Amino acid sequence: PGEADSAPEVQVGAGWLDGAKTIALVTWGSSSCVPAVGETALKSGVLVVSLRDPEPGPCTDDLVARPLEIATPSAVEPADGLRLRVSLGDSSAEVDLGAYSGGPVEEFTPSAAWVGDRTIALRTWGSSTCPPVVADTRAESPASVVVRFVVPDADQMCTADVAPQLTIVQLDPDADVNRDA
């Protein structure tokens, strides 16, 4: 798991997902104005990620973790770790992603990654038009976190496709959880 090195203008977190096939990239800002991934390029061993500003319009005045997912470039060896340089407009930040030591993850299997001190990116699979909503989380033990999702209304219309869904889980500041949970 990685976190920003210093107090940059853009707050960024990142973690390996899906057996290190992808990277969860998290920025913090308005929940209604989420940036999009623009270009990515591997330059001298650093993954440079350019984010695009959201479409113009009003933004909510809140501060939330906003997840994005990017494919791990084939030239990257996750076991060696990775440095990311993320830019949004004139602001940028760097984050170190530690070495990935887990094994492969079976297709359509949920995966999770620490992307901040109390923040986890959780990747599940389901309808692309009905993302999961976290009802609550609890630390069952220092090695186990349980996430419960809101049960959707029976009459909610969802597409019948299966797509990756990236959800942010915020842990209670008093939760006793180790980084291997």
mmCIF file with all atom_site columns, N, CA and C in Angstrom, residues 45-91:
data_model
loop_
_atom_site.group_PDB
_atom_site.id
_atom_site.type_symbol
_atom_site.label_atom_id
_atom_site.label_alt_id
_atom_site.label_comp_id
_atom_site.label_asym_id
_atom_site.label_entity_id
_atom_site.label_seq_id
_atom_site.pdbx_PDB_ins_code
_atom_site.Cartn_x
_atom_site.Cartn_y
_atom_site.Cartn_z
_atom_site.occupancy
_atom_site.B_iso_or_equiv
_atom_site.pdbx_formal_charge
_atom_site.auth_seq_id
_atom_site.auth_comp_id
_atom_site.auth_asym_id
_atom_site.auth_atom_id
_atom_site.pdbx_PDB_model_num
ATOM 1   N N  . GLY A 1 45 ? 10.867  4.024  -14.978 1.00 0.00 ? 45 GLY A N  1
ATOM 2   C CA . GLY A 1 45 ? 10.416  3.242  -13.838 1.00 0.00 ? 45 GLY A CA 1
ATOM 3   C C  . GLY A 1 45 ? 9.333   3.900  -12.997 1.00 0.00 ? 45 GLY A C  1
ATOM 4   N N  . VAL A 1 46 ? 8.866   5.080  -13.394 1.00 0.00 ? 46 VAL A N  1
ATOM 5   C CA . VAL A 1 46 ? 7.819   5.790  -12.663 1.00 0.00 ? 46 VAL A CA 1
ATOM 6   C C  . VAL A 1 46 ? 6.565   5.788  -13.525 1.00 0.00 ? 46 VAL A C  1
ATOM 7   N N  . LEU A 1 47 ? 5.439   5.404  -12.940 1.00 0.00 ? 47 LEU A N  1
ATOM 8   C CA . LEU A 1 47 ? 4.175   5.450  -13.667 1.00 0.00 ? 47 LEU A CA 1
ATOM 9   C C  . LEU A 1 47 ? 3.609   6.857  -13.532 1.00 0.00 ? 47 LEU A C  1
ATOM 10  N N  . VAL A 1 48 ? 3.559   7.560  -14.655 1.00 0.00 ? 48 VAL A N  1
ATOM 11  C CA . VAL A 1 48 ? 3.056   8.933  -14.685 1.00 0.00 ? 48 VAL A CA 1
ATOM 12  C C  . VAL A 1 48 ? 1.589   8.873  -15.089 1.00 0.00 ? 48 VAL A C  1
ATOM 13  N N  . VAL A 1 49 ? 0.731   9.396  -14.214 1.00 0.00 ? 49 VAL A N  1
ATOM 14  C CA . VAL A 1 49 ? -0.712  9.365  -14.433 1.00 0.00 ? 49 VAL A CA 1
ATOM 15  C C  . VAL A 1 49 ? -1.217  10.796 -14.493 1.00 0.00 ? 49 VAL A C  1
ATOM 16  N N  . SER A 1 50 ? -1.813  11.159 -15.625 1.00 0.00 ? 50 SER A N  1
ATOM 17  C CA . SER A 1 50 ? -2.421  12.481 -15.778 1.00 0.00 ? 50 SER A CA 1
ATOM 18  C C  . SER A 1 50 ? -3.924  12.333 -15.612 1.00 0.00 ? 50 SER A C  1
ATOM 19  N N  . LEU A 1 51 ? -4.465  13.054 -14.646 1.00 0.00 ? 51 LEU A N  1
ATOM 20  C CA . LEU A 1 51 ? -5.906  13.045 -14.438 1.00 0.00 ? 51 LEU A CA 1
ATOM 21  C C  . LEU A 1 51 ? -6.532  14.231 -15.156 1.00 0.00 ? 51 LEU A C  1
ATOM 22  N N  . ARG A 1 52 ? -7.751  14.024 -15.633 1.00 0.00 ? 52 ARG A N  1
ATOM 23  C CA . ARG A 1 52 ? -8.505  15.102 -16.279 1.00 0.00 ? 52 ARG A CA 1
ATOM 24  C C  . ARG A 1 52 ? -9.497  15.670 -15.283 1.00 0.00 ? 52 ARG A C  1
ATOM 25  N N  . ASP A 1 53 ? -9.658  16.983 -15.325 1.00 0.00 ? 53 ASP A N  1
ATOM 26  C CA . ASP A 1 53 ? -10.654 17.629 -14.477 1.00 0.00 ? 53 ASP A CA 1
ATOM 27  C C  . ASP A 1 53 ? -12.035 17.116 -14.840 1.00 0.00 ? 53 ASP A C  1
ATOM 28  N N  . PRO A 1 54 ? -12.944 17.078 -13.864 1.00 0.00 ? 54 PRO A N  1
ATOM 29  C CA . PRO A 1 54 ? -14.317 16.676 -14.176 1.00 0.00 ? 54 PRO A CA 1
ATOM 30  C C  . PRO A 1 54 ? -14.982 17.715 -15.064 1.00 0.00 ? 54 PRO A C  1
ATOM 31  N N  . GLU A 1 55 ? -16.105 17.334 -15.646 1.00 0.00 ? 55 GLU A N  1
ATOM 32  C CA . GLU A 1 55 ? -16.864 18.260 -16.480 1.00 0.00 ? 55 GLU A CA 1
ATOM 33  C C  . GLU A 1 55 ? -17.232 19.489 -15.656 1.00 0.00 ? 55 GLU A C  1
ATOM 34  N N  . PRO A 1 56 ? -17.259 20.681 -16.283 1.00 0.00 ? 56 PRO A N  1
ATOM 35  C CA . PRO A 1 56 ? -17.626 21.893 -15.544 1.00 0.00 ? 56 PRO A CA 1
ATOM 36  C C  . PRO A 1 56 ? -19.047 21.782 -14.995 1.00 0.00 ? 56 PRO A C  1
ATOM 37  N N  . GLY A 1 57 ? -19.241 22.374 -13.862 1.00 0.00 ? 57 GLY A N  1
ATOM 38  C CA . GLY A 1 57 ? -20.555 22.374 -13.229 1.00 0.00 ? 57 GLY A CA 1
ATOM 39  C C  . GLY A 1 57 ? -20.399 22.545 -11.735 1.00 0.00 ? 57 GLY A C  1
ATOM 40  N N  . PRO A 1 58 ? -21.513 22.607 -11.023 1.00 0.00 ? 58 PRO A N  1
ATOM 41  C CA . PRO A 1 58 ? -21.442 22.785 -9.573  1.00 0.00 ? 58 PRO A CA 1
ATOM 42  C C  . PRO A 1 58 ? -20.904 21.528 -8.888  1.00 0.00 ? 58 PRO A C  1
ATOM 43  N N  . CYS A 1 59 ? -20.144 21.739 -7.825  1.00 0.00 ? 59 CYS A N  1
ATOM 44  C CA . CYS A 1 59 ? -19.574 20.641 -7.054  1.00 0.00 ? 59 CYS A CA 1
ATOM 45  C C  . CYS A 1 59 ? -20.047 20.750 -5.612  1.00 0.00 ? 59 CYS A C  1
ATOM 46  N N  . THR A 1 60 ? -20.286 19.607 -4.993  1.00 0.00 ? 60 THR A N  1
ATOM 47  C CA . THR A 1 60 ? -20.641 19.608 -3.579  1.00 0.00 ? 60 THR A CA 1
ATOM 48  C C  . THR A 1 60 ? -19.438 20.034 -2.758  1.00 0.00 ? 60 THR A C  1
ATOM 49  N N  . ASP A 1 61 ? -19.697 20.653 -1.628  1.00 0.00 ? 61 ASP A N  1
ATOM 50  C CA . ASP A 1 61 ? -18.639 21.141 -0.752  1.00 0.00 ? 61 ASP A CA 1
ATOM 51  C C  . ASP A 1 61 ? -18.346 20.090 0.315   1.00 0.00 ? 61 ASP A C  1
ATOM 52  N N  . ASP A 1 62 ? -17.853 18.932 -0.141  1.00 0.00 ? 62 ASP A N  1
ATOM 53  C CA . ASP A 1 62 ? -17.497 17.865 0.782   1.00 0.00 ? 62 ASP A CA 1
ATOM 54  C C  . ASP A 1 62 ? -16.103 17.366 0.432   1.00 0.00 ? 62 ASP A C  1
ATOM 55  N N  . LEU A 1 63 ? -15.559 16.553 1.286   1.00 0.00 ? 63 LEU A N  1
ATOM 56  C CA . LEU A 1 63 ? -14.225 15.994 1.072   1.00 0.00 ? 63 LEU A CA 1
ATOM 57  C C  . LEU A 1 63 ? -14.322 14.494 1.278   1.00 0.00 ? 63 LEU A C  1
ATOM 58  N N  . VAL A 1 64 ? -14.251 13.741 0.161   1.00 0.00 ? 64 VAL A N  1
ATOM 59  C CA . VAL A 1 64 ? -14.369 12.291 0.216   1.00 0.00 ? 64 VAL A CA 1
ATOM 60  C C  . VAL A 1 64 ? -13.256 11.655 -0.607  1.00 0.00 ? 64 VAL A C  1
ATOM 61  N N  . ALA A 1 65 ? -13.016 10.377 -0.328  1.00 0.00 ? 65 ALA A N  1
ATOM 62  C CA . ALA A 1 65 ? -12.078 9.598  -1.131  1.00 0.00 ? 65 ALA A CA 1
ATOM 63  C C  . ALA A 1 65 ? -12.778 9.207  -2.425  1.00 0.00 ? 65 ALA A C  1
ATOM 64  N N  . ARG A 1 66 ? -12.134 9.461  -3.570  1.00 0.00 ? 66 ARG A N  1
ATOM 65  C CA . ARG A 1 66 ? -12.720 9.197  -4.886  1.00 0.00 ? 66 ARG A CA 1
ATOM 66  C C  . ARG A 1 66 ? -11.847 8.180  -5.614  1.00 0.00 ? 66 ARG A C  1
ATOM 67  N N  . PRO A 1 67 ? -12.397 6.977  -5.862  1.00 0.00 ? 67 PRO A N  1
ATOM 68  C CA . PRO A 1 67 ? -11.584 5.903  -6.429  1.00 0.00 ? 67 PRO A CA 1
ATOM 69  C C  . PRO A 1 67 ? -11.525 5.912  -7.954  1.00 0.00 ? 67 PRO A C  1
ATOM 70  N N  . LEU A 1 68 ? -10.380 5.559  -8.461  1.00 0.00 ? 68 LEU A N  1
ATOM 71  C CA . LEU A 1 68 ? -10.152 5.333  -9.888  1.00 0.00 ? 68 LEU A CA 1
ATOM 72  C C  . LEU A 1 68 ? -9.336  4.053  -9.993  1.00 0.00 ? 68 LEU A C  1
ATOM 73  N N  . GLU A 1 69 ? -9.421  3.381  -11.117 1.00 0.00 ? 69 GLU A N  1
ATOM 74  C CA . GLU A 1 69 ? -8.653  2.147  -11.291 1.00 0.00 ? 69 GLU A CA 1
ATOM 75  C C  . GLU A 1 69 ? -7.897  2.228  -12.609 1.00 0.00 ? 69 GLU A C  1
ATOM 76  N N  . ILE A 1 70 ? -6.629  1.834  -12.563 1.00 0.00 ? 70 ILE A N  1
ATOM 77  C CA . ILE A 1 70 ? -5.813  1.834  -13.781 1.00 0.00 ? 70 ILE A CA 1
ATOM 78  C C  . ILE A 1 70 ? -5.148  0.462  -13.921 1.00 0.00 ? 70 ILE A C  1
ATOM 79  N N  . ALA A 1 71 ? -4.931  0.066  -15.149 1.00 0.00 ? 71 ALA A N  1
ATOM 80  C CA . ALA A 1 71 ? -4.253  -1.203 -15.425 1.00 0.00 ? 71 ALA A CA 1
ATOM 81  C C  . ALA A 1 71 ? -2.766  -1.066 -15.103 1.00 0.00 ? 71 ALA A C  1
ATOM 82  N N  . THR A 1 72 ? -2.204  -2.111 -14.539 1.00 0.00 ? 72 THR A N  1
ATOM 83  C CA . THR A 1 72 ? -0.768  -2.136 -14.287 1.00 0.00 ? 72 THR A CA 1
ATOM 84  C C  . THR A 1 72 ? -0.069  -2.386 -15.617 1.00 0.00 ? 72 THR A C  1
ATOM 85  N N  . PRO A 1 73 ? 0.851   -1.490 -16.014 1.00 0.00 ? 73 PRO A N  1
ATOM 86  C CA . PRO A 1 73 ? 1.558   -1.705 -17.284 1.00 0.00 ? 73 PRO A CA 1
ATOM 87  C C  . PRO A 1 73 ? 2.306   -3.036 -17.288 1.00 0.00 ? 73 PRO A C  1
ATOM 88  N N  . SER A 1 74 ? 2.353   -3.689 -18.425 1.00 0.00 ? 74 SER A N  1
ATOM 89  C CA . SER A 1 74 ? 2.990   -5.006 -18.525 1.00 0.00 ? 74 SER A CA 1
ATOM 90  C C  . SER A 1 74 ? 4.479   -4.962 -18.196 1.00 0.00 ? 74 SER A C  1
ATOM 91  N N  . ALA A 1 75 ? 5.122   -3.815 -18.368 1.00 0.00 ? 75 ALA A N  1
ATOM 92  C CA . ALA A 1 75 ? 6.554   -3.696 -18.072 1.00 0.00 ? 75 ALA A CA 1
ATOM 93  C C  . ALA A 1 75 ? 6.841   -3.538 -16.575 1.00 0.00 ? 75 ALA A C  1
ATOM 94  N N  . VAL A 1 76 ? 5.810   -3.408 -15.755 1.00 0.00 ? 76 VAL A N  1
ATOM 95  C CA . VAL A 1 76 ? 5.993   -3.233 -14.309 1.00 0.00 ? 76 VAL A CA 1
ATOM 96  C C  . VAL A 1 76 ? 6.037   -4.593 -13.633 1.00 0.00 ? 76 VAL A C  1
ATOM 97  N N  . GLU A 1 77 ? 6.993   -4.769 -12.734 1.00 0.00 ? 77 GLU A N  1
ATOM 98  C CA . GLU A 1 77 ? 7.079   -5.971 -11.909 1.00 0.00 ? 77 GLU A CA 1
ATOM 99  C C  . GLU A 1 77 ? 6.559   -5.600 -10.519 1.00 0.00 ? 77 GLU A C  1
ATOM 100 N N  . PRO A 1 78 ? 5.296   -5.955 -10.196 1.00 0.00 ? 78 PRO A N  1
ATOM 101 C CA . PRO A 1 78 ? 4.709   -5.558 -8.916  1.00 0.00 ? 78 PRO A CA 1
ATOM 102 C C  . PRO A 1 78 ? 5.524   -5.983 -7.697  1.00 0.00 ? 78 PRO A C  1
ATOM 103 N N  . ALA A 1 79 ? 6.262   -7.083 -7.788  1.00 0.00 ? 79 ALA A N  1
ATOM 104 C CA . ALA A 1 79 ? 7.080   -7.537 -6.660  1.00 0.00 ? 79 ALA A CA 1
ATOM 105 C C  . ALA A 1 79 ? 8.198   -6.552 -6.332  1.00 0.00 ? 79 ALA A C  1
ATOM 106 N N  . ASP A 1 80 ? 8.495   -5.645 -7.253  1.00 0.00 ? 80 ASP A N  1
ATOM 107 C CA . ASP A 1 80 ? 9.526   -4.629 -7.025  1.00 0.00 ? 80 ASP A CA 1
ATOM 108 C C  . ASP A 1 80 ? 8.956   -3.330 -6.476  1.00 0.00 ? 80 ASP A C  1
ATOM 109 N N  . GLY A 1 81 ? 7.614   -3.212 -6.400  1.00 0.00 ? 81 GLY A N  1
ATOM 110 C CA . GLY A 1 81 ? 7.009   -1.953 -5.991  1.00 0.00 ? 81 GLY A CA 1
ATOM 111 C C  . GLY A 1 81 ? 6.968   -0.991 -7.172  1.00 0.00 ? 81 GLY A C  1
ATOM 112 N N  . LEU A 1 82 ? 6.389   0.177  -6.955  1.00 0.00 ? 82 LEU A N  1
ATOM 113 C CA . LEU A 1 82 ? 6.236   1.139  -8.051  1.00 0.00 ? 82 LEU A CA 1
ATOM 114 C C  . LEU A 1 82 ? 6.037   2.533  -7.488  1.00 0.00 ? 82 LEU A C  1
ATOM 115 N N  . ARG A 1 83 ? 6.650   3.510  -8.118  1.00 0.00 ? 83 ARG A N  1
ATOM 116 C CA . ARG A 1 83 ? 6.419   4.922  -7.789  1.00 0.00 ? 83 ARG A CA 1
ATOM 117 C C  . ARG A 1 83 ? 5.442   5.471  -8.816  1.00 0.00 ? 83 ARG A C  1
ATOM 118 N N  . LEU A 1 84 ? 4.429   6.195  -8.339  1.00 0.00 ? 84 LEU A N  1
ATOM 119 C CA . LEU A 1 84 ? 3.464   6.854  -9.212  1.00 0.00 ? 84 LEU A CA 1
ATOM 120 C C  . LEU A 1 84 ? 3.624   8.362  -9.070  1.00 0.00 ? 84 LEU A C  1
ATOM 121 N N  . ARG A 1 85 ? 3.546   9.062  -10.181 1.00 0.00 ? 85 ARG A N  1
ATOM 122 C CA . ARG A 1 85 ? 3.509   10.526 -10.190 1.00 0.00 ? 85 ARG A CA 1
ATOM 123 C C  . ARG A 1 85 ? 2.158   10.896 -10.796 1.00 0.00 ? 85 ARG A C  1
ATOM 124 N N  . VAL A 1 86 ? 1.302   11.515 -9.989  1.00 0.00 ? 86 VAL A N  1
ATOM 125 C CA . VAL A 1 86 ? -0.064  11.810 -10.394 1.00 0.00 ? 86 VAL A CA 1
ATOM 126 C C  . VAL A 1 86 ? -0.225  13.317 -10.521 1.00 0.00 ? 86 VAL A C  1
ATOM 127 N N  . SER A 1 87 ? -0.798  13.755 -11.650 1.00 0.00 ? 87 SER A N  1
ATOM 128 C CA . SER A 1 87 ? -1.026  15.191 -11.833 1.00 0.00 ? 87 SER A CA 1
ATOM 129 C C  . SER A 1 87 ? -2.484  15.444 -12.173 1.00 0.00 ? 87 SER A C  1
ATOM 130 N N  . LEU A 1 88 ? -2.961  16.587 -11.700 1.00 0.00 ? 88 LEU A N  1
ATOM 131 C CA . LEU A 1 88 ? -4.296  17.083 -11.992 1.00 0.00 ? 88 LEU A CA 1
ATOM 132 C C  . LEU A 1 88 ? -4.156  18.580 -12.181 1.00 0.00 ? 88 LEU A C  1
ATOM 133 N N  . GLY A 1 89 ? -4.267  19.027 -13.431 1.00 0.00 ? 89 GLY A N  1
ATOM 134 C CA . GLY A 1 89 ? -4.022  20.439 -13.717 1.00 0.00 ? 89 GLY A CA 1
ATOM 135 C C  . GLY A 1 89 ? -2.587  20.783 -13.394 1.00 0.00 ? 89 GLY A C  1
ATOM 136 N N  . ASP A 1 90 ? -2.388  21.844 -12.605 1.00 0.00 ? 90 ASP A N  1
ATOM 137 C CA . ASP A 1 90 ? -1.042  22.276 -12.220 1.00 0.00 ? 90 ASP A CA 1
ATOM 138 C C  . ASP A 1 90 ? -0.540  21.598 -10.951 1.00 0.00 ? 90 ASP A C  1
ATOM 139 N N  . SER A 1 91 ? -1.382  20.792 -10.312 1.00 0.00 ? 91 SER A N  1
ATOM 140 C CA . SER A 1 91 ? -1.016  20.132 -9.060  1.00 0.00 ? 91 SER A CA 1
ATOM 141 C C  . SER A 1 91 ? -0.519  18.723 -9.333  1.00 0.00 ? 91 SER A C  1
#
